[in-house]
Amino acid sequence: MAITSVTYEPQDYRTVYNPIEYVATSNQTAQSRFKYLFDVYDGATQIASLKVPADPNGYGRADVHGICESYIKTDLGIINTGATADAFTDNENSYKEFTIKIGEEWFVGSTLNSNPDQEIRTVITYNGCLPNYRVNSVNFADYQATNYYQRFVNNSNTRRFLTNSPKGTGANGNNQSVELTDEGWLYFLYDDASHALTAFDLTLYNAAGGVTAIYQINVPAITLTDIKMLKIPFAPNSINNILPAQINTTPAQPIITNETSYKIVLKNGGAASEEIYFNIDNECRYEVRRLEFLNALGGFDCFNFTKVSKKSEDIERKFYKQNADNLNGSGVIDYNLADREKVQYYTKSMPKMKLTSDWIDAQTFNWLLELIDSPEIYLHENGERIAVKNIEGNWEEKRANVDRSFNLEVNLEFSIDNYRQRF
């Protein structure tokens, strides 16, 4: 008697914050106190065991994503560095491979019998969370049924980066805007065995749309065999910090200077990913506020708010009441307006900031829903990341045939508080 089949299992790669379910069948579910065993391993170490009774049809169903997600974190690219950055870097905290061993147990009288580890499966999980329902987005059921992850690891020009941001329309076209001082990284899944990479190409354009240079930026001399998720720099200052030895012509950095737009594409001989375009903006009259945020696919996106920004603080105060110390040494009360009856003993101020974007189209606005509901957001300021608690407010879909262009306004609440003296 044994496990007879595994009728359902997730496909690699799997977003760790969506269900990761297995369904098994056995020919001995009629045994006393029968249970399916779903043991979860990190390498050779067992980290959890789920015991699941058979349902009325005899199936055993287990969801292990709650176990797996506690082992997944996030990886941020280096900012504010000298020319010391690798072109390809591992997101070692953003993915993990688990082994699921499926077995069974039952009782004969008072004796426990078990038959573990009959079926063994592996799953690669990463720091993504696809929505259950969102217009024009794939939910986790579609992801499973249509082999969706292949779009992120195949070795052709349909391979997607881990971003839903607009990819642009070409040289100096309707592309996402960046500044020369901006920093940021593109994230993607990686399958070395079937879809290895050799480089990414950076194509630079002038104002007339002509190509001024094409740089091949090579995979550094590190092994990528066991790496499942990588990132490359995409913003101008991050690209300008790549080690010159990793660029095919070994040029002097910076390589992005007076261009007006550029294109990035992964390479393995020919194109091995979709193309993504960026326009380079000149400094504007307002201080640019750049936000970096965890997106739904497990990468980090960036967006610049280039119109007027305003800082504010919400202040919380607490008081106690005391009798005025106004009796002098002669037993006479000296009343004085400076006497303090209510004493402020606790003061906390919570910094906030209101940001306004330039004119954007419906596609960009709808993508920025992932900013508004992101659980991890940073403001880039003076070469540092400042943690943002959340963005206040809600979101309403825009449609290109109705809503032409508009600004996006957001209110940031930072994840740090300021305090004053206590009395």
Short mmCIF file of C-alpha atoms in Angstrom, two decimals:
data_model
loop_
_atom_site.label_atom_id
_atom_site.label_comp_id
_atom_site.label_asym_id
_atom_site.label_seq_id
_atom_site.Cartn_x
_atom_site.Cartn_y
_atom_site.Cartn_z
CA MET A 1 0.00 0.00 0.00
CA ALA A 2 1.36 3.38 -0.94
CA ILE A 3 0.89 6.82 -2.42
CA THR A 4 -0.48 6.11 -5.89
CA SER A 5 -0.04 9.49 -7.58
CA VAL A 6 0.46 13.24 -7.22
CA THR A 7 -2.44 14.69 -9.18
CA TYR A 8 -1.56 18.36 -8.76
CA GLU A 9 1.68 20.23 -8.11
CA PRO A 10 3.01 23.76 -8.75
CA GLN A 11 5.26 24.57 -11.64
CA ASP A 12 8.63 26.23 -11.18
CA TYR A 13 9.03 29.06 -10.61
CA ARG A 14 6.36 29.87 -8.04
CA THR A 15 5.36 33.15 -6.42
CA VAL A 16 5.77 32.43 -2.72
CA TYR A 17 2.85 34.59 -1.55
CA ASN A 18 0.33 32.66 -3.65
CA PRO A 19 -0.87 29.12 -2.89
CA ILE A 20 1.75 26.40 -3.41
CA GLU A 21 -0.45 23.31 -3.32
CA TYR A 22 0.02 19.59 -3.75
CA VAL A 23 -2.67 16.93 -4.12
CA ALA A 24 -1.90 13.22 -3.62
CA THR A 25 -3.84 9.96 -3.68
CA SER A 26 -3.32 6.72 -1.77
CA ASN A 27 -4.79 3.23 -1.86
CA GLN A 28 -5.03 2.92 1.92
CA THR A 29 -7.16 5.86 3.03
CA ALA A 30 -9.55 3.40 4.73
CA GLN A 31 -6.92 2.65 7.37
CA SER A 32 -7.53 3.85 10.94
CA ARG A 33 -6.64 7.51 11.51
CA PHE A 34 -5.03 7.74 8.09
CA LYS A 35 -3.20 10.95 7.18
CA TYR A 36 -1.13 12.17 4.27
CA LEU A 37 2.34 13.50 5.16
CA PHE A 38 3.71 16.57 3.38
CA ASP A 39 7.24 17.16 4.71
CA VAL A 40 9.01 20.37 3.67
CA TYR A 41 12.82 20.40 3.41
CA ASP A 42 15.36 23.15 3.03
CA GLY A 43 18.14 21.12 1.49
CA ALA A 44 18.69 18.15 3.80
CA THR A 45 16.96 19.83 6.75
CA GLN A 46 13.31 19.19 7.44
CA ILE A 47 11.66 22.47 8.41
CA ALA A 48 7.99 21.48 8.63
CA SER A 49 5.58 18.56 8.41
CA LEU A 50 1.90 18.81 7.50
CA LYS A 51 -0.44 15.93 8.37
CA VAL A 52 -3.60 16.05 6.27
CA PRO A 53 -6.64 13.73 6.56
CA ALA A 54 -8.09 12.43 3.31
CA ASP A 55 -11.05 14.39 1.97
CA PRO A 56 -14.35 12.57 1.18
CA ASN A 57 -12.96 11.59 -2.24
CA GLY A 58 -9.73 10.22 -0.77
CA TYR A 59 -7.42 13.07 -1.82
CA GLY A 60 -4.83 14.74 0.35
CA ARG A 61 -4.37 18.46 -0.30
CA ALA A 62 -1.70 20.69 1.30
CA ASP A 63 -0.64 24.30 0.78
CA VAL A 64 2.98 24.95 1.84
CA HIS A 65 3.35 28.61 0.85
CA GLY A 66 2.92 29.83 4.43
CA ILE A 67 5.97 27.78 5.41
CA CYS A 68 8.05 28.82 2.40
CA GLU A 69 7.36 32.55 2.61
CA SER A 70 8.99 32.85 6.03
CA TYR A 71 12.33 32.03 4.35
CA ILE A 72 12.04 34.67 1.60
CA LYS A 73 13.18 38.28 1.91
CA THR A 74 14.10 41.00 -0.60
CA ASP A 75 17.29 42.22 -2.29
CA LEU A 76 18.06 45.83 -3.13
CA GLY A 77 20.67 46.93 -5.62
CA ILE A 78 23.66 49.00 -4.54
CA ILE A 79 23.23 52.76 -4.71
CA ASN A 80 25.64 55.62 -4.05
CA THR A 81 28.74 53.65 -4.93
CA GLY A 82 31.89 54.24 -6.94
CA ALA A 83 32.73 52.37 -10.14
CA THR A 84 32.80 49.00 -8.38
CA ALA A 85 29.47 47.41 -9.25
CA ASP A 86 28.97 44.08 -11.03
CA ALA A 87 26.69 44.06 -14.05
CA PHE A 88 24.81 40.92 -12.89
CA THR A 89 24.17 40.30 -9.19
CA ASP A 90 22.42 37.50 -7.33
CA ASN A 91 19.18 38.15 -5.44
CA GLU A 92 20.09 35.45 -2.96
CA ASN A 93 17.43 36.41 -0.40
CA SER A 94 14.57 36.69 -2.89
CA TYR A 95 14.25 33.03 -3.89
CA LYS A 96 14.67 29.59 -2.38
CA GLU A 97 14.31 26.01 -3.53
CA PHE A 98 12.36 23.61 -1.33
CA THR A 99 11.88 19.85 -1.45
CA ILE A 100 8.45 18.41 -0.70
CA LYS A 101 8.35 14.76 0.38
CA ILE A 102 4.92 13.13 0.32
CA GLY A 103 4.03 10.06 2.35
CA GLU A 104 1.38 8.69 4.69
CA GLU A 105 0.73 7.34 8.18
CA TRP A 106 -1.98 5.22 9.80
CA PHE A 107 -2.69 3.17 12.93
CA VAL A 108 -3.12 -0.53 13.39
CA GLY A 109 -4.68 -0.74 16.81
CA SER A 110 -2.54 1.57 18.92
CA THR A 111 0.56 1.17 16.72
CA LEU A 112 1.54 4.05 14.45
CA ASN A 113 2.71 3.00 10.99
CA SER A 114 4.26 5.44 8.55
CA ASN A 115 5.51 5.33 5.01
CA PRO A 116 7.12 8.74 4.36
CA ASP A 117 9.05 10.17 1.41
CA GLN A 118 7.31 8.13 -1.30
CA GLU A 119 6.96 10.99 -3.75
CA ILE A 120 9.61 13.75 -3.84
CA ARG A 121 9.12 17.09 -5.57
CA THR A 122 11.09 20.35 -5.71
CA VAL A 123 9.80 23.87 -6.16
CA ILE A 124 11.67 27.16 -6.65
CA THR A 125 9.87 29.99 -4.89
CA TYR A 126 10.53 33.68 -5.27
CA ASN A 127 9.35 36.93 -3.75
CA GLY A 128 6.29 37.55 -5.92
CA CYS A 129 2.58 37.87 -5.21
CA LEU A 130 0.22 37.79 -8.17
CA PRO A 131 -3.20 39.34 -7.55
CA ASN A 132 -6.29 37.17 -7.35
CA TYR A 133 -8.19 39.67 -9.46
CA ARG A 134 -6.89 42.75 -11.20
CA VAL A 135 -7.79 44.11 -14.63
CA ASN A 136 -5.31 43.02 -17.33
CA SER A 137 -3.23 41.03 -14.83
CA VAL A 138 -2.75 37.28 -14.58
CA ASN A 139 -3.89 35.74 -11.35
CA PHE A 140 -2.31 32.72 -9.72
CA ALA A 141 -4.75 30.24 -11.25
CA ASP A 142 -3.80 31.37 -14.77
CA TYR A 143 -0.15 31.33 -13.74
CA GLN A 144 -0.43 27.66 -12.91
CA ALA A 145 -2.60 26.60 -15.82
CA THR A 146 -0.75 28.35 -18.65
CA ASN A 147 2.85 27.69 -17.58
CA TYR A 148 3.13 31.42 -17.07
CA TYR A 149 6.59 31.41 -15.52
CA GLN A 150 8.13 30.27 -18.81
CA ARG A 151 7.62 33.81 -20.08
CA PHE A 152 10.17 34.94 -17.49
CA VAL A 153 12.92 32.39 -18.15
CA ASN A 154 12.77 31.44 -21.82
CA ASN A 155 15.70 32.31 -24.07
CA SER A 156 13.95 34.50 -26.63
CA ASN A 157 12.68 38.02 -27.07
CA THR A 158 9.50 37.16 -25.16
CA ARG A 159 11.38 36.70 -21.87
CA ARG A 160 9.99 39.25 -19.45
CA PHE A 161 11.69 41.28 -16.78
CA LEU A 162 10.07 41.15 -13.34
CA THR A 163 8.24 44.43 -13.83
CA ASN A 164 4.87 45.54 -15.16
CA SER A 165 6.22 49.01 -15.94
CA PRO A 166 5.72 50.38 -19.47
CA LYS A 167 8.52 49.10 -21.70
CA GLY A 168 8.55 52.13 -24.00
CA THR A 169 8.02 52.60 -27.73
CA GLY A 170 11.51 53.21 -29.10
CA ALA A 171 14.26 55.82 -29.34
CA ASN A 172 12.99 59.07 -27.77
CA GLY A 173 9.48 57.63 -27.77
CA ASN A 174 6.86 57.39 -25.06
CA ASN A 175 9.27 55.86 -22.54
CA GLN A 176 9.80 55.96 -18.81
CA SER A 177 11.90 59.00 -17.86
CA VAL A 178 15.10 58.90 -15.83
CA GLU A 179 17.82 61.39 -14.95
CA LEU A 180 21.59 60.97 -15.20
CA THR A 181 21.83 60.89 -11.41
CA ASP A 182 19.17 58.18 -10.99
CA GLU A 183 19.91 54.71 -9.69
CA GLY A 184 17.87 51.55 -10.14
CA TRP A 185 17.92 47.85 -11.07
CA LEU A 186 15.96 45.47 -13.29
CA TYR A 187 15.12 42.01 -11.91
CA PHE A 188 14.55 38.75 -13.79
CA LEU A 189 14.31 35.00 -13.22
CA TYR A 190 17.16 32.79 -14.36
CA ASP A 191 17.43 29.18 -15.47
CA ASP A 192 21.08 28.45 -16.30
CA ALA A 193 20.53 24.86 -17.40
CA SER A 194 18.13 25.72 -20.22
CA HIS A 195 18.35 29.46 -20.76
CA ALA A 196 21.83 30.73 -19.92
CA LEU A 197 22.80 34.39 -20.48
CA THR A 198 26.05 35.93 -21.64
CA ALA A 199 25.40 39.68 -21.40
CA PHE A 200 22.98 42.53 -21.73
CA ASP A 201 23.17 45.11 -24.49
CA LEU A 202 22.92 48.83 -23.89
CA THR A 203 22.05 50.89 -26.99
CA LEU A 204 22.37 54.68 -26.76
CA TYR A 205 20.47 57.18 -28.95
CA ASN A 206 20.85 60.88 -29.72
CA ALA A 207 18.07 63.44 -30.10
CA ALA A 208 17.58 62.52 -33.76
CA GLY A 209 17.04 58.86 -32.85
CA GLY A 210 20.42 57.78 -34.19
CA VAL A 211 22.52 55.14 -32.46
CA THR A 212 25.58 56.68 -30.79
CA ALA A 213 26.94 53.50 -29.18
CA ILE A 214 26.13 49.89 -28.39
CA TYR A 215 27.80 48.36 -25.34
CA GLN A 216 27.76 44.68 -24.49
CA ILE A 217 27.89 44.34 -20.72
CA ASN A 218 29.08 40.86 -19.84
CA VAL A 219 28.24 38.43 -17.10
CA PRO A 220 31.07 38.81 -14.56
CA ALA A 221 33.43 35.97 -13.72
CA ILE A 222 31.09 34.34 -11.20
CA THR A 223 29.21 31.09 -11.49
CA LEU A 224 25.51 31.51 -12.20
CA THR A 225 24.68 27.81 -12.16
CA ASP A 226 22.64 27.76 -8.96
CA ILE A 227 21.30 31.31 -9.18
CA LYS A 228 17.57 31.57 -9.91
CA MET A 229 16.99 35.32 -9.82
CA LEU A 230 19.30 38.13 -10.95
CA LYS A 231 19.31 41.90 -11.31
CA ILE A 232 21.10 44.30 -13.63
CA PRO A 233 21.44 48.10 -13.36
CA PHE A 234 19.08 50.07 -15.58
CA ALA A 235 19.25 53.68 -14.33
CA PRO A 236 22.04 55.90 -15.76
CA ASN A 237 24.13 56.36 -12.62
CA SER A 238 23.94 52.64 -11.79
CA ILE A 239 25.04 51.77 -15.34
CA ASN A 240 27.85 54.31 -15.12
CA ASN A 241 29.15 52.51 -12.03
CA ILE A 242 29.60 49.13 -13.72
CA LEU A 243 33.17 47.91 -13.69
CA PRO A 244 34.71 48.87 -17.06
CA ALA A 245 36.27 45.39 -17.34
CA GLN A 246 32.75 43.93 -17.67
CA ILE A 247 31.99 46.04 -20.76
CA ASN A 248 33.16 44.54 -24.04
CA THR A 249 35.17 47.57 -25.19
CA THR A 250 36.51 48.35 -21.69
CA PRO A 251 35.51 52.00 -22.06
CA ALA A 252 36.14 54.81 -19.65
CA GLN A 253 33.17 55.37 -17.38
CA PRO A 254 30.71 57.11 -17.57
CA ILE A 255 29.32 55.63 -20.75
CA ILE A 256 25.97 57.48 -20.57
CA THR A 257 26.60 61.22 -20.90
CA ASN A 258 24.84 63.36 -23.52
CA GLU A 259 22.38 60.83 -24.94
CA THR A 260 18.62 61.37 -24.91
CA SER A 261 17.40 57.76 -24.68
CA TYR A 262 18.65 54.18 -24.43
CA LYS A 263 17.54 50.56 -24.70
CA ILE A 264 18.35 47.47 -22.60
CA VAL A 265 17.95 43.84 -23.71
CA LEU A 266 19.35 40.58 -22.30
CA LYS A 267 21.53 38.57 -24.68
CA ASN A 268 22.65 35.01 -25.32
CA GLY A 269 23.95 35.30 -28.83
CA GLY A 270 20.73 36.91 -30.05
CA ALA A 271 18.08 38.72 -28.03
CA ALA A 272 17.10 36.80 -24.91
CA SER A 273 14.46 39.14 -23.48
CA GLU A 274 12.01 41.89 -24.25
CA GLU A 275 13.45 45.34 -24.94
CA ILE A 276 12.93 48.18 -22.50
CA TYR A 277 13.50 51.86 -23.36
CA PHE A 278 14.21 54.92 -21.21
CA ASN A 279 14.34 58.65 -21.93
CA ILE A 280 16.95 60.80 -20.17
CA ASP A 281 15.50 64.01 -18.76
CA ASN A 282 17.41 67.16 -17.96
CA GLU A 283 17.26 68.62 -14.46
CA CYS A 284 13.86 70.22 -13.84
CA ARG A 285 12.95 73.29 -11.81
CA TYR A 286 11.68 71.24 -8.88
CA GLU A 287 13.59 68.79 -6.74
CA VAL A 288 13.09 65.30 -8.16
CA ARG A 289 11.73 62.75 -5.69
CA ARG A 290 12.59 59.19 -6.73
CA LEU A 291 10.66 56.29 -5.19
CA GLU A 292 11.79 52.67 -5.29
CA PHE A 293 9.17 50.03 -4.49
CA LEU A 294 8.66 46.28 -4.36
CA ASN A 295 6.38 45.29 -7.21
CA ALA A 296 3.97 42.38 -7.51
CA LEU A 297 6.46 40.22 -9.42
CA GLY A 298 9.17 40.35 -6.74
CA GLY A 299 11.45 42.97 -8.30
CA PHE A 300 11.88 46.63 -7.42
CA ASP A 301 10.62 49.40 -9.69
CA CYS A 302 11.45 53.11 -9.59
CA PHE A 303 9.49 56.23 -10.51
CA ASN A 304 10.35 59.94 -10.43
CA PHE A 305 7.97 62.60 -9.13
CA THR A 306 9.22 65.77 -10.80
CA LYS A 307 6.70 68.46 -9.84
CA VAL A 308 6.43 70.40 -6.61
CA SER A 309 6.75 68.35 -3.40
CA LYS A 310 5.78 69.49 0.08
CA LYS A 311 6.89 68.20 3.45
CA SER A 312 4.64 68.11 6.48
CA GLU A 313 4.49 66.56 9.94
CA ASP A 314 1.60 65.19 11.94
CA ILE A 315 2.18 65.92 15.61
CA GLU A 316 0.88 63.86 18.51
CA ARG A 317 0.95 65.44 22.00
CA LYS A 318 0.13 64.15 25.49
CA PHE A 319 -0.30 66.27 28.66
CA TYR A 320 -0.68 65.98 32.40
CA LYS A 321 -2.11 68.61 34.74
CA GLN A 322 -0.21 69.93 37.73
CA ASN A 323 -0.73 72.53 40.45
CA ALA A 324 1.31 75.64 39.83
CA ASP A 325 4.38 76.06 42.04
CA ASN A 326 3.57 79.67 42.91
CA LEU A 327 3.64 79.85 46.73
CA ASN A 328 6.60 81.97 47.82
CA GLY A 329 8.66 81.69 51.00
CA SER A 330 6.44 84.20 52.83
CA GLY A 331 3.31 82.18 52.32
CA VAL A 332 2.01 84.46 49.61
CA ILE A 333 0.69 83.16 46.29
CA ASP A 334 2.27 84.84 43.29
CA TYR A 335 -0.07 84.33 40.36
CA ASN A 336 1.71 84.48 37.02
CA LEU A 337 0.67 83.82 33.43
CA ALA A 338 3.88 81.90 32.97
CA ASP A 339 2.73 79.25 35.45
CA ARG A 340 2.15 75.97 33.66
CA GLU A 341 -0.93 73.95 34.62
CA LYS A 342 -0.91 71.63 31.63
CA VAL A 343 2.49 70.12 30.97
CA GLN A 344 3.34 68.47 27.64
CA TYR A 345 5.20 65.30 28.57
CA TYR A 346 5.12 63.46 25.21
CA THR A 347 5.62 64.82 21.69
CA LYS A 348 5.88 62.71 18.57
CA SER A 349 5.99 64.12 15.06
CA MET A 350 5.47 61.91 12.03
CA PRO A 351 7.12 63.23 8.85
CA LYS A 352 5.14 63.10 5.65
CA MET A 353 5.60 64.29 2.09
CA LYS A 354 3.20 65.09 -0.73
CA LEU A 355 4.55 64.30 -4.21
CA THR A 356 3.22 65.22 -7.64
CA SER A 357 4.21 63.58 -10.89
CA ASP A 358 4.65 65.12 -14.31
CA TRP A 359 1.94 64.43 -16.89
CA ILE A 360 1.60 60.67 -17.34
CA ASP A 361 -0.55 58.43 -19.51
CA ALA A 362 -3.09 55.80 -18.47
CA GLN A 363 -0.66 52.89 -18.85
CA THR A 364 1.85 54.48 -16.46
CA PHE A 365 -0.85 55.48 -13.99
CA ASN A 366 -2.31 51.97 -13.88
CA TRP A 367 1.14 50.45 -13.38
CA LEU A 368 1.69 52.76 -10.39
CA LEU A 369 -1.05 50.97 -8.48
CA GLU A 370 1.82 48.65 -7.54
CA LEU A 371 3.52 51.64 -5.91
CA ILE A 372 0.43 52.68 -3.99
CA ASP A 373 -0.19 49.22 -2.49
CA SER A 374 3.46 48.16 -2.17
CA PRO A 375 4.55 46.96 1.31
CA GLU A 376 8.19 48.09 0.82
CA ILE A 377 8.95 51.60 -0.47
CA TYR A 378 12.04 53.82 -0.30
CA LEU A 379 12.71 57.45 -1.12
CA HIS A 380 16.11 58.08 -2.71
CA GLU A 381 17.64 61.16 -1.14
CA ASN A 382 21.28 62.30 -1.00
CA GLY A 383 22.53 58.85 -1.99
CA GLU A 384 20.54 57.09 0.74
CA ARG A 385 17.31 55.12 0.95
CA ILE A 386 14.72 56.49 3.38
CA ALA A 387 12.11 53.91 4.38
CA VAL A 388 8.48 54.81 3.67
CA LYS A 389 5.79 53.31 5.87
CA ASN A 390 3.04 53.55 3.29
CA ILE A 391 1.39 55.75 0.72
CA GLU A 392 -1.94 57.13 1.86
CA GLY A 393 -4.93 56.99 -0.41
CA ASN A 394 -6.65 54.74 -2.91
CA TRP A 395 -6.53 54.19 -6.66
CA GLU A 396 -8.94 54.40 -9.57
CA GLU A 397 -8.28 52.91 -12.99
CA LYS A 398 -7.61 55.25 -15.94
CA ARG A 399 -8.53 54.37 -19.53
CA ALA A 400 -6.56 55.64 -22.50
CA ASN A 401 -9.64 56.33 -24.64
CA VAL A 402 -11.18 58.47 -21.90
CA ASP A 403 -8.36 59.78 -19.69
CA ARG A 404 -5.66 61.36 -21.84
CA SER A 405 -3.02 62.64 -19.41
CA PHE A 406 -2.97 63.65 -15.79
CA ASN A 407 -0.80 63.99 -12.70
CA LEU A 408 -0.51 61.46 -9.93
CA GLU A 409 -0.40 62.86 -6.39
CA VAL A 410 0.65 60.69 -3.47
CA ASN A 411 1.11 61.31 0.24
CA LEU A 412 4.02 59.48 1.86
CA GLU A 413 4.15 58.55 5.51
CA PHE A 414 7.69 57.69 6.53
CA SER A 415 8.49 54.74 8.77
CA ILE A 416 10.43 56.88 11.24
CA ASP A 417 9.16 59.23 13.96
CA ASN A 418 10.71 62.25 15.63
CA TYR A 419 10.46 62.96 19.37
CA ARG A 420 10.98 66.00 21.58
CA GLN A 421 12.04 66.54 25.20
CA ARG A 422 9.88 65.09 27.97
CA PHE A 423 9.00 66.92 31.20
#
